[in-house]
Amino acid sequence: MAAVSLRLGDLVWGKLGRYPPWPGKIVNPPKDLKKPRGKKCFFVKFFGTEDHAWIKVEQLKPYHAHKEEMIKINKGKRFQQAVDAVEEFLRRAKGKDQTSSHNSADDKNRRNSSEERSRPNSGDEKRKLSLSEGKVKKNVGEGKKRVSSGSSERGSKSPLKRAQEQSPRKRGRPPKDEKDLTIPESSTVKGMMAGPMAAFKWQPTASEPVKDADPHFHHFLLSQTEKPAVCYQAITKKLKICEEETGSTSIQAADSTAVNGSITPTDKKIGFLGLGLMGSGIVSNLLKMGHTVTVWNRTAEKCDLFIQEGARLGRTPAEVVSTCDITFACVSDPKAAKDLVLGPSGVLQGIRPGKCYVDMSTVDADTVAELAQVIVSRGGRFLEAPVSGNQQLSNDGMLVILAAGDRGLYEDCSSCFQAMGKTSFFLGEVGNAAKMMLIVNMVQGSFMATIAEGLTLAQVTGQSQQTLLDILNQGQLASIFLDQKCQNILQGNFKPDFYLKYIQKDLRLAIALGDAVNHPTPMAAAANEVYKRAKALDQSDNDMSAVYRAYIH
């Protein structure tokens, strides 16, 4: 694409990572947000969203010149709302211009008529000029003195202060070229860009080849926080497949906001069963990346939002499986996983040769083995794929996926795993992923209990809990998990990001896993008792960090 001259205030189509091109406007970035080094880029505010981003000039196209092309490519509801917001913005701008030009014409006419009435005759004008010349000559010397002293005063001031003093603008009023740079958002346009959208391959330029170009491309995103000075972050991901000595395979997939290039969604029909904290974020990202998804949930009302975003509704698990090529499921525990497959109108009734079932629930290895056996016995293909993460990571498409079972099915799920996660591992035969997931959550749950224990010990010994957190954040234990969970405790905010009842369930299953191989798990056993006490204090449906309350009651 030939280079296009862009400037502040221009309407553009911006290509951000794997998302389709989106309408936006080039605006001034916040003062605290530094421009990334490297290639030329502009700061763009996207219509119909709360997104801002630094976008390379190669990833920008003028809005009007490419409007028809983009509308043909993208048909999603959110996309159309964003385009409507642009058109509303243009109508408002046009209305202001017309009002301004009309007022300017009226002002000009008034000035002309006023000048005609007040214009003196030539004799009067000459007399006034001669009088004024005399006054000017009288004051020339004084004027020179004032200018000279004024020059020395200005010389001692900074260029910034001089510019401020010389500026005729009133305090607080922006310059003309900075006015009106905010984008009015239509009242009907809410939320992030979502919905099923066709994958769009941005036209490469000479400086941006199609393959192997700029594999670590950075997008600097402005988070919606109250601290803009520290809220931008570089998001870097690279897609690659690597074999480890253990024989496991890792697909380090792109994150959901910023990777160089687009995901090509599979043409297979995808089903999804279970729209809880994790499942909801997963389905949202599948739809964003252009997958065709049919959803089912025990509480049907939870499906409504996804239907609005383009998902299809399945009446039963059996119907979803029978109409889709690959069906994913994410439910709470072993009993729910078995009921979903073996119960009335369950998954098993929809399985026939070639149908694929992927269980993403965190359960024990025996449950997984039982489900795999019944699915395969009907000619189906089975993969277990529990996920490590929480609600926020699910929403952000940054989960870690642990898979085991049918290797071919794992590869068929590639575009889905890239949409929902940052990394996926293939761990071999059925049951390995369940065991690994329980071990990961055992470590996480035990760590959380230790954090709560340390904060309460600090409190009862007269130490500052905030200072303890500050010290931990400067040491080797520093992590997002540590900071977020401590902040939950300090603020008394236990809104669930990972249910306490589920981490206790995982600890219980991990202890049983240790018992099965005669391996001691005393730390996990101790942590499990603390979580059981928290459950007795009605903390089951709070975040796992509410285990803190087991220590203060």
Coordinates of C-alpha atoms in Angstrom, one line a residue:
M1 CA 0.0 0.0 0.0
A2 CA 1.4 3.4 -0.9
A3 CA 2.3 5.7 1.9
V4 CA -0.6 7.9 3.0
S5 CA -0.1 11.3 4.7
L6 CA -2.0 11.2 8.1
R7 CA -2.3 13.8 10.7
L8 CA -3.9 14.6 14.1
G9 CA -7.7 14.5 13.9
D10 CA -7.9 12.2 10.8
L11 CA -10.4 9.4 10.7
V12 CA -8.8 6.0 10.0
W13 CA -9.1 2.3 9.9
G14 CA -6.7 0.8 12.4
K15 CA -5.5 -2.8 12.4
L16 CA -4.8 -3.9 16.0
G17 CA -3.3 -7.4 16.3
R18 CA -5.7 -10.1 15.3
Y19 CA -8.8 -7.9 15.5
P20 CA -10.4 -6.9 12.2
P21 CA -9.7 -3.3 11.0
W22 CA -11.7 -0.9 13.2
P23 CA -12.7 2.7 12.7
G24 CA -10.9 5.3 14.9
K25 CA -9.5 8.8 15.1
I26 CA -5.9 10.0 15.5
V27 CA -5.8 11.9 18.8
N28 CA -3.3 13.3 21.2
P29 CA -2.0 10.6 23.6
P30 CA -2.2 11.2 27.4
K31 CA 0.7 13.2 28.7
D32 CA 2.0 10.3 30.7
L33 CA 2.0 7.8 27.8
K34 CA 5.3 7.7 25.9
K35 CA 5.4 7.0 22.2
P36 CA 7.0 3.6 21.5
R37 CA 10.4 3.6 19.8
G38 CA 10.9 2.4 16.2
K39 CA 8.6 2.8 13.3
K40 CA 6.3 5.8 13.0
C41 CA 3.0 5.3 14.7
F42 CA -0.1 7.3 15.7
F43 CA -2.2 7.2 18.9
V44 CA -5.7 6.1 17.9
K45 CA -9.0 6.1 19.8
F46 CA -11.4 3.5 18.4
F47 CA -15.1 4.2 17.9
G48 CA -17.6 2.2 19.8
T49 CA -15.1 1.0 22.4
E50 CA -12.9 2.3 25.3
D51 CA -9.8 1.2 23.4
H52 CA -6.8 3.4 22.7
A53 CA -3.5 2.2 21.1
W54 CA -0.4 3.2 19.4
I55 CA -0.8 1.9 15.8
K56 CA 2.0 1.7 13.2
V57 CA 1.4 3.9 10.2
E58 CA 1.5 0.8 8.0
Q59 CA -1.5 -0.5 9.9
L60 CA -3.6 2.6 9.2
K61 CA -5.8 3.5 6.3
P62 CA -7.9 6.6 5.6
Y63 CA -11.5 6.1 6.7
H64 CA -13.4 7.5 3.7
A65 CA -11.3 5.9 1.0
H66 CA -11.7 2.4 2.4
K67 CA -15.1 2.6 4.0
E68 CA -16.9 0.4 1.4
E69 CA -14.1 -2.2 1.4
M70 CA -14.2 -2.6 5.2
I71 CA -18.0 -2.8 5.4
K72 CA -18.0 -5.6 2.9
I73 CA -15.5 -7.6 4.9
N74 CA -16.9 -7.2 8.4
K75 CA -20.5 -7.9 9.2
G76 CA -20.5 -8.1 13.1
K77 CA -23.0 -6.2 15.2
R78 CA -20.3 -4.4 17.2
F79 CA -18.6 -3.4 14.0
Q80 CA -21.8 -1.9 12.5
Q81 CA -22.3 0.0 15.8
A82 CA -18.8 1.4 15.5
V83 CA -19.4 2.6 11.9
D84 CA -22.7 4.1 13.0
A85 CA -20.8 6.0 15.7
V86 CA -18.4 7.4 13.1
E87 CA -21.3 8.6 10.9
E88 CA -23.0 10.2 13.9
F89 CA -19.7 12.0 14.7
L90 CA -19.4 13.2 11.1
R91 CA -23.0 14.5 11.1
R92 CA -22.3 16.4 14.3
A93 CA -19.1 17.9 12.9
K94 CA -20.9 18.9 9.7
G95 CA -23.7 20.6 11.7
K96 CA -21.1 22.6 13.7
D97 CA -19.3 23.7 10.5
Q98 CA -22.6 24.9 9.0
T99 CA -23.5 26.8 12.1
S100 CA -20.0 28.3 12.3
S101 CA -20.0 29.4 8.7
H102 CA -23.5 30.9 9.0
N103 CA -22.4 32.8 12.1
S104 CA -19.2 34.0 10.4
A105 CA -21.2 35.4 7.4
D106 CA -23.6 37.2 9.8
D107 CA -20.6 38.7 11.7
K108 CA -19.0 39.9 8.5
N109 CA -22.1 41.6 7.3
R110 CA -22.6 43.3 10.7
R111 CA -18.9 44.5 10.6
N112 CA -19.3 45.9 7.1
S113 CA -22.4 47.8 7.9
S114 CA -20.8 49.1 11.1
E115 CA -17.8 50.3 9.2
E116 CA -19.9 52.1 6.6
R117 CA -21.8 54.0 9.4
S118 CA -18.6 54.9 11.3
R119 CA -16.3 55.8 8.4
P120 CA -15.1 59.5 8.7
N121 CA -14.8 61.9 5.8
S122 CA -11.4 62.5 4.4
G123 CA -10.9 65.9 6.2
D124 CA -11.7 64.5 9.6
E125 CA -9.4 61.6 8.9
K126 CA -6.4 63.7 8.0
R127 CA -6.8 65.9 11.1
K128 CA -6.9 62.8 13.4
L129 CA -3.9 61.3 11.7
S130 CA -1.8 64.4 12.2
L131 CA -2.7 64.6 15.9
S132 CA -1.9 60.9 16.4
E133 CA 1.5 61.3 14.7
G134 CA 2.5 64.0 17.2
K135 CA 1.6 61.7 20.1
V136 CA 3.6 58.8 18.6
K137 CA 6.8 61.0 18.2
K138 CA 6.5 62.2 21.8
N139 CA 6.4 58.7 23.1
V140 CA 9.1 57.1 20.9
G141 CA 11.9 57.6 23.5
E142 CA 9.9 56.2 26.4
G143 CA 8.8 53.3 24.2
K144 CA 12.4 52.4 23.5
K145 CA 13.3 52.4 27.2
R146 CA 10.3 50.1 28.0
V147 CA 11.2 47.7 25.2
S148 CA 14.8 47.5 26.3
S149 CA 13.9 46.7 29.9
G150 CA 11.3 44.3 28.8
S151 CA 13.9 42.5 26.7
S152 CA 16.1 41.9 29.7
E153 CA 13.2 40.6 31.7
R154 CA 12.2 38.1 29.0
G155 CA 15.8 37.0 28.6
S156 CA 15.7 35.7 32.2
K157 CA 12.6 33.7 31.6
S158 CA 12.3 30.2 30.1
P159 CA 11.0 29.8 26.5
L160 CA 7.9 28.1 27.9
K161 CA 7.0 31.0 30.2
R162 CA 7.5 33.5 27.3
A163 CA 5.3 31.4 25.1
Q164 CA 2.6 31.4 27.7
E165 CA 2.8 35.1 28.3
Q166 CA 2.8 35.9 24.6
S167 CA -0.2 33.5 23.9
P168 CA -3.4 35.5 23.4
R169 CA -5.5 32.4 24.5
K170 CA -7.3 32.4 27.8
R171 CA -6.1 30.1 30.5
G172 CA -7.5 26.6 30.2
R173 CA -8.7 26.9 26.6
P174 CA -7.1 24.4 24.2
P175 CA -5.6 25.6 20.9
K176 CA -7.8 25.2 17.8
D177 CA -6.0 22.2 16.5
E178 CA -6.5 20.4 19.8
K179 CA -10.3 21.1 20.1
D180 CA -12.9 18.5 19.5
L181 CA -10.5 15.5 19.5
T182 CA -12.6 13.4 21.8
I183 CA -14.9 11.0 20.0
P184 CA -18.6 11.2 21.0
E185 CA -19.9 7.7 21.7
S186 CA -23.4 6.9 20.6
S187 CA -25.6 5.8 23.5
T188 CA -26.2 2.5 21.8
V189 CA -22.5 1.7 21.5
K190 CA -21.2 0.1 24.7
G191 CA -18.6 -2.5 25.6
M192 CA -15.6 -3.8 23.8
M193 CA -15.5 -4.8 20.2
A194 CA -16.9 -8.3 20.0
G195 CA -18.9 -10.6 17.8
P196 CA -18.1 -13.0 15.0
M197 CA -15.9 -11.3 12.4
A198 CA -14.2 -12.6 9.3
A199 CA -10.5 -12.8 9.6
F200 CA -8.9 -9.9 7.7
K201 CA -5.4 -10.1 6.1
W202 CA -4.1 -6.5 6.1
Q203 CA -2.3 -5.6 2.9
P204 CA 1.4 -5.9 3.5
T205 CA 3.8 -3.2 2.6
A206 CA 7.4 -3.3 1.4
S207 CA 8.5 -2.7 4.9
E208 CA 6.2 -5.4 6.3
P209 CA 6.5 -8.7 4.5
V210 CA 3.8 -11.3 5.0
K211 CA 6.0 -14.0 6.7
D212 CA 8.6 -13.8 9.5
A213 CA 8.3 -10.1 9.7
D214 CA 8.7 -8.3 13.0
P215 CA 7.9 -11.4 15.1
H216 CA 8.0 -9.4 18.4
F217 CA 5.8 -6.5 17.3
H218 CA 4.7 -4.4 20.3
H219 CA 1.4 -2.7 20.8
F220 CA 1.3 -0.2 23.7
L221 CA -2.2 -0.3 25.1
L222 CA -3.7 2.2 27.5
S223 CA -5.6 0.3 30.2
Q224 CA -8.8 1.8 31.6
T225 CA -7.4 2.7 35.0
E226 CA -7.1 5.8 37.2
K227 CA -3.3 5.7 37.0
P228 CA -2.3 6.5 33.4
A229 CA 1.3 7.0 34.3
V230 CA 1.8 3.2 34.9
C231 CA -1.1 1.6 33.0
Y232 CA 0.5 1.0 29.6
Q233 CA 2.2 -2.2 28.9
A234 CA 4.0 -3.8 26.0
I235 CA 2.2 -7.0 24.9
T236 CA 4.4 -9.3 23.0
K237 CA 3.6 -12.8 21.8
K238 CA 5.0 -15.1 19.2
L239 CA 3.4 -18.2 17.7
K240 CA 5.7 -21.1 17.8
I241 CA 5.7 -24.9 18.4
C242 CA 8.4 -26.6 20.3
E243 CA 9.2 -30.1 21.4
E244 CA 10.6 -30.6 24.9
E245 CA 12.8 -33.5 26.0
T246 CA 9.8 -34.9 27.9
G247 CA 7.9 -35.3 24.6
S248 CA 5.3 -32.8 25.4
T249 CA 4.4 -30.1 22.9
S250 CA 3.8 -26.5 23.6
I251 CA 1.9 -24.1 21.3
Q252 CA 2.8 -20.6 22.5
A253 CA -0.2 -18.9 21.1
A254 CA -0.9 -15.2 20.5
D255 CA -2.8 -13.2 23.1
S256 CA -6.2 -11.8 22.3
T257 CA -5.1 -8.2 21.7
A258 CA -1.8 -7.9 20.1
V259 CA 0.0 -10.3 17.8
N260 CA 1.6 -9.6 14.4
G261 CA -1.0 -11.1 12.1
S262 CA -4.5 -12.6 12.3
I263 CA -5.9 -15.9 13.5
T264 CA -7.5 -17.9 10.7
P265 CA -10.5 -19.5 12.5
T266 CA -11.2 -23.1 11.8
D267 CA -14.0 -23.8 9.4
K268 CA -15.3 -26.5 11.8
K269 CA -18.5 -25.8 13.8
I270 CA -17.7 -25.2 17.4
G271 CA -20.0 -26.1 20.4
F272 CA -19.5 -24.9 23.9
L273 CA -21.2 -26.2 27.1
G274 CA -20.9 -24.3 30.4
L275 CA -20.9 -20.5 30.6
G276 CA -19.4 -20.0 34.1
L277 CA -16.6 -17.6 35.1
M278 CA -14.1 -19.4 32.7
G279 CA -16.5 -20.5 30.0
S280 CA -17.9 -17.1 29.4
G281 CA -14.5 -15.5 28.6
I282 CA -13.5 -18.4 26.4
V283 CA -16.7 -18.2 24.3
S284 CA -16.4 -14.4 24.0
N285 CA -12.9 -14.8 22.5
L286 CA -13.9 -17.6 20.2
L287 CA -16.6 -15.3 18.8
K288 CA -14.2 -12.3 18.5
M289 CA -11.8 -14.4 16.5
G290 CA -14.5 -15.4 14.0
H291 CA -15.4 -18.9 15.1
T292 CA -18.9 -20.3 14.5
V293 CA -20.1 -21.2 18.0
T294 CA -23.2 -22.9 19.4
V295 CA -23.7 -22.5 23.2
W296 CA -25.6 -24.3 25.9
N297 CA -25.8 -23.6 29.6
R298 CA -27.8 -25.2 32.4
T299 CA -29.1 -21.7 33.2
A300 CA -30.3 -20.7 29.8
E301 CA -30.4 -17.0 30.5
K302 CA -26.6 -16.9 30.5
C303 CA -26.7 -17.7 26.8
D304 CA -28.6 -14.5 25.8
L305 CA -25.5 -12.2 25.7
F306 CA -23.6 -14.6 23.4
I307 CA -26.6 -15.0 21.1
Q308 CA -26.6 -11.2 20.7
E309 CA -22.9 -11.4 19.8
G310 CA -23.6 -14.0 17.0
A311 CA -23.6 -17.4 18.8
R312 CA -26.2 -20.0 18.1
L313 CA -28.3 -21.6 20.9
G314 CA -28.4 -25.3 21.5
R315 CA -31.4 -26.7 23.4
T316 CA -29.5 -29.7 25.0
P317 CA -25.9 -30.9 25.2
A318 CA -26.8 -33.8 22.8
E319 CA -28.1 -31.3 20.2
V320 CA -25.0 -29.2 20.4
V321 CA -22.7 -32.2 20.0
S322 CA -24.8 -33.6 17.1
T323 CA -24.8 -30.3 15.2
C324 CA -21.1 -29.3 15.8
D325 CA -17.8 -30.8 14.8
I326 CA -15.9 -30.0 18.0
T327 CA -17.7 -29.5 21.3
F328 CA -15.9 -28.0 24.3
A329 CA -17.2 -28.2 27.9
C330 CA -16.1 -26.4 31.0
V331 CA -18.0 -27.3 34.2
S332 CA -17.4 -27.2 38.0
D333 CA -16.4 -30.6 39.2
P334 CA -16.3 -34.4 38.5
K335 CA -20.0 -34.9 39.2
A336 CA -21.0 -32.1 36.8
A337 CA -18.6 -33.4 34.2
K338 CA -20.1 -36.9 34.4
D339 CA -23.7 -35.7 34.4
L340 CA -23.1 -33.6 31.4
V341 CA -21.9 -36.6 29.4
L342 CA -24.0 -39.4 30.8
G343 CA -27.1 -37.7 31.9
P344 CA -30.5 -37.2 30.0
S345 CA -30.0 -35.5 26.6
G346 CA -26.3 -35.6 27.5
V347 CA -23.2 -35.4 25.3
L348 CA -23.0 -39.1 24.8
Q349 CA -26.4 -39.2 23.0
G350 CA -25.0 -36.8 20.4
I351 CA -21.8 -38.6 19.8
R352 CA -21.3 -40.6 16.6
P353 CA -18.2 -41.5 14.6
G354 CA -16.1 -38.4 13.9
K355 CA -17.6 -36.2 16.5
C356 CA -15.1 -34.5 18.8
Y357 CA -15.4 -33.7 22.6
V358 CA -13.0 -31.6 24.5
D359 CA -13.4 -31.4 28.3
M360 CA -11.9 -28.3 29.8
S361 CA -13.1 -29.0 33.4
T362 CA -10.6 -29.4 36.3
V363 CA -11.3 -33.0 37.5
D364 CA -9.4 -36.0 38.6
A365 CA -7.7 -38.4 36.2
D366 CA -10.1 -41.3 36.9
T367 CA -13.1 -39.1 35.8
V368 CA -11.3 -38.1 32.6
A369 CA -10.4 -41.7 31.8
E370 CA -14.1 -42.8 32.3
L371 CA -15.4 -40.0 30.0
A372 CA -12.7 -40.7 27.3
Q373 CA -13.7 -44.4 27.3
V374 CA -17.4 -43.8 26.7
I375 CA -16.8 -41.2 24.1
V376 CA -14.3 -43.3 22.1
S377 CA -16.6 -46.4 22.4
R378 CA -19.2 -44.5 20.3
G379 CA -16.6 -43.6 17.6
G380 CA -16.0 -40.1 19.0
R381 CA -12.6 -38.4 19.6
F382 CA -11.6 -37.2 23.0
L383 CA -9.3 -34.5 24.4
E384 CA -8.9 -33.3 27.9
A385 CA -7.9 -29.6 28.1
P386 CA -8.2 -28.1 31.6
V387 CA -7.1 -24.4 31.8
S388 CA -4.9 -22.6 34.3
G389 CA -6.0 -19.0 35.0
N390 CA -8.8 -17.0 36.4
Q391 CA -11.8 -15.0 35.1
Q392 CA -9.7 -12.0 34.1
L393 CA -7.2 -14.1 32.1
S394 CA -10.1 -15.9 30.5
N395 CA -11.7 -12.6 29.4
D396 CA -8.3 -11.5 28.1
G397 CA -7.7 -14.7 26.1
M398 CA -4.5 -15.4 28.2
L399 CA -5.2 -18.8 29.7
V400 CA -2.7 -21.6 29.8
I401 CA -4.2 -24.8 28.3
L402 CA -3.0 -28.3 29.4
A403 CA -4.1 -30.9 26.9
A404 CA -3.9 -34.7 26.6
G405 CA -5.5 -37.5 24.6
D406 CA -6.1 -37.4 20.8
R407 CA -3.1 -35.6 19.3
G408 CA -4.9 -35.0 16.0
L409 CA -7.8 -33.4 17.8
Y410 CA -5.4 -31.2 19.7
E411 CA -4.0 -29.9 16.4
D412 CA -7.5 -29.4 15.0
C413 CA -8.2 -27.1 18.1
S414 CA -5.2 -24.9 17.3
S415 CA -7.2 -21.8 16.3
C416 CA -9.5 -22.2 19.2
F417 CA -6.7 -22.5 21.7
Q418 CA -5.0 -19.5 20.2
A419 CA -8.2 -17.5 20.6
M420 CA -8.6 -18.4 24.3
G421 CA -5.1 -18.7 25.6
K422 CA -1.5 -17.6 25.4
T423 CA 0.0 -21.0 25.7
S424 CA -1.1 -24.6 25.3
F425 CA 0.7 -27.8 26.2
F426 CA 0.1 -31.3 24.9
L427 CA 1.0 -33.8 27.7
G428 CA 0.5 -37.2 26.1
E429 CA -2.1 -39.8 27.1
V430 CA -5.5 -39.1 28.8
G431 CA -5.2 -38.3 32.5
N432 CA -1.8 -36.5 32.3
A433 CA -3.5 -33.1 31.9
A434 CA -5.8 -33.7 34.8
K435 CA -2.9 -34.7 37.1
M436 CA -0.8 -31.7 36.0
M437 CA -3.7 -29.3 36.5
L438 CA -4.3 -30.5 40.0
I439 CA -0.7 -30.1 40.9
V440 CA -0.6 -26.5 39.5
N441 CA -3.8 -25.6 41.5
M442 CA -2.4 -27.4 44.6
V443 CA 0.6 -25.1 44.5
Q444 CA -1.5 -22.0 43.9
G445 CA -4.0 -22.8 46.6
S446 CA -1.3 -23.5 49.2
F447 CA 0.5 -20.3 48.3
M448 CA -2.8 -18.3 48.7
A449 CA -3.3 -19.7 52.2
T450 CA 0.3 -18.8 53.1
I451 CA -0.2 -15.2 51.9
A452 CA -3.4 -14.9 54.1
E453 CA -1.5 -16.4 57.0
G454 CA 1.4 -13.9 56.6
L455 CA -0.9 -10.9 56.4
T456 CA -2.8 -11.9 59.5
L457 CA 0.4 -12.5 61.4
A458 CA 1.6 -9.1 60.4
Q459 CA -1.6 -7.5 61.7
V460 CA -1.6 -9.3 65.1
T461 CA 2.1 -8.4 65.7
G462 CA 1.5 -4.7 65.0
Q463 CA 3.1 -4.7 61.5
S464 CA 1.7 -2.8 58.5
Q465 CA 0.1 -5.2 56.0
Q466 CA 0.6 -2.7 53.2
T467 CA 4.3 -2.5 54.1
L468 CA 4.5 -6.3 54.0
L469 CA 3.0 -6.3 50.5
D470 CA 5.4 -3.6 49.4
I471 CA 8.4 -5.6 50.7
L472 CA 7.1 -8.8 49.0
N473 CA 6.6 -6.9 45.7
Q474 CA 10.2 -5.9 45.7
G475 CA 11.5 -9.4 46.3
Q476 CA 11.7 -12.7 44.5
L477 CA 8.0 -13.6 45.3
A478 CA 6.7 -10.6 43.3
S479 CA 4.0 -11.5 40.9
I480 CA 0.7 -10.3 39.6
F481 CA -1.1 -13.1 41.6
L482 CA 0.5 -12.0 44.8
D483 CA -0.3 -8.3 44.3
Q484 CA -3.9 -8.9 43.2
K485 CA -4.7 -11.3 46.0
C486 CA -3.1 -9.0 48.7
Q487 CA -5.0 -6.0 47.3
N488 CA -8.2 -8.0 47.6
I489 CA -7.5 -8.6 51.2
L490 CA -6.4 -5.1 52.0
Q491 CA -9.5 -3.6 50.3
G492 CA -11.9 -6.3 51.6
N493 CA -13.0 -7.0 48.1
F494 CA -13.6 -10.7 47.6
K495 CA -15.5 -10.6 44.3
P496 CA -14.8 -14.0 42.7
D497 CA -12.1 -14.3 40.1
F498 CA -11.5 -17.9 41.1
Y499 CA -14.1 -19.4 43.5
L500 CA -12.9 -20.4 46.9
K501 CA -15.0 -23.6 46.7
Y502 CA -13.3 -24.7 43.5
I503 CA -9.7 -24.2 44.8
Q504 CA -10.7 -26.3 47.9
K505 CA -12.1 -29.0 45.5
D506 CA -8.8 -29.0 43.6
L507 CA -6.8 -29.3 46.8
R508 CA -8.9 -32.2 47.9
L509 CA -8.4 -34.0 44.6
A510 CA -4.6 -33.3 44.6
I511 CA -4.4 -34.8 48.1
A512 CA -6.2 -37.9 46.8
L513 CA -3.8 -38.0 43.8
G514 CA -0.9 -38.1 46.3
D515 CA -2.6 -40.8 48.4
A516 CA -3.1 -42.9 45.3
V517 CA 0.7 -43.1 44.7
N518 CA 1.6 -43.1 48.4
H519 CA 3.1 -39.6 48.2
P520 CA 2.8 -37.2 51.2
T521 CA 1.2 -33.8 50.7
P522 CA 1.2 -32.3 54.2
M523 CA 1.4 -28.7 53.0
A524 CA -1.7 -29.1 50.7
A525 CA -3.5 -31.0 53.5
A526 CA -2.9 -28.1 55.9
A527 CA -4.1 -25.5 53.4
N528 CA -7.1 -27.6 52.6
E529 CA -8.2 -27.5 56.3
V530 CA -8.0 -23.7 56.2
Y531 CA -10.2 -23.5 53.1
K532 CA -12.7 -25.9 54.7
R533 CA -12.9 -23.5 57.6
A534 CA -13.5 -20.6 55.2
K535 CA -16.3 -22.6 53.5
A536 CA -17.9 -23.1 57.0
L537 CA -17.8 -19.3 57.3
D538 CA -19.9 -19.0 54.1
Q539 CA -17.0 -17.9 51.9
S540 CA -17.5 -20.6 49.2
D541 CA -18.8 -18.3 46.5
N542 CA -16.2 -15.6 47.2
D543 CA -12.8 -15.4 45.7
M544 CA -10.1 -17.7 46.9
S545 CA -8.4 -14.8 48.7
A546 CA -11.4 -14.9 51.2
V547 CA -9.5 -17.7 52.9
Y548 CA -8.0 -14.7 54.8
R549 CA -11.3 -14.7 56.8
A550 CA -10.6 -18.1 58.2
Y551 CA -7.7 -16.6 60.1
I552 CA -9.5 -13.6 61.6
H553 CA -12.7 -15.4 62.9

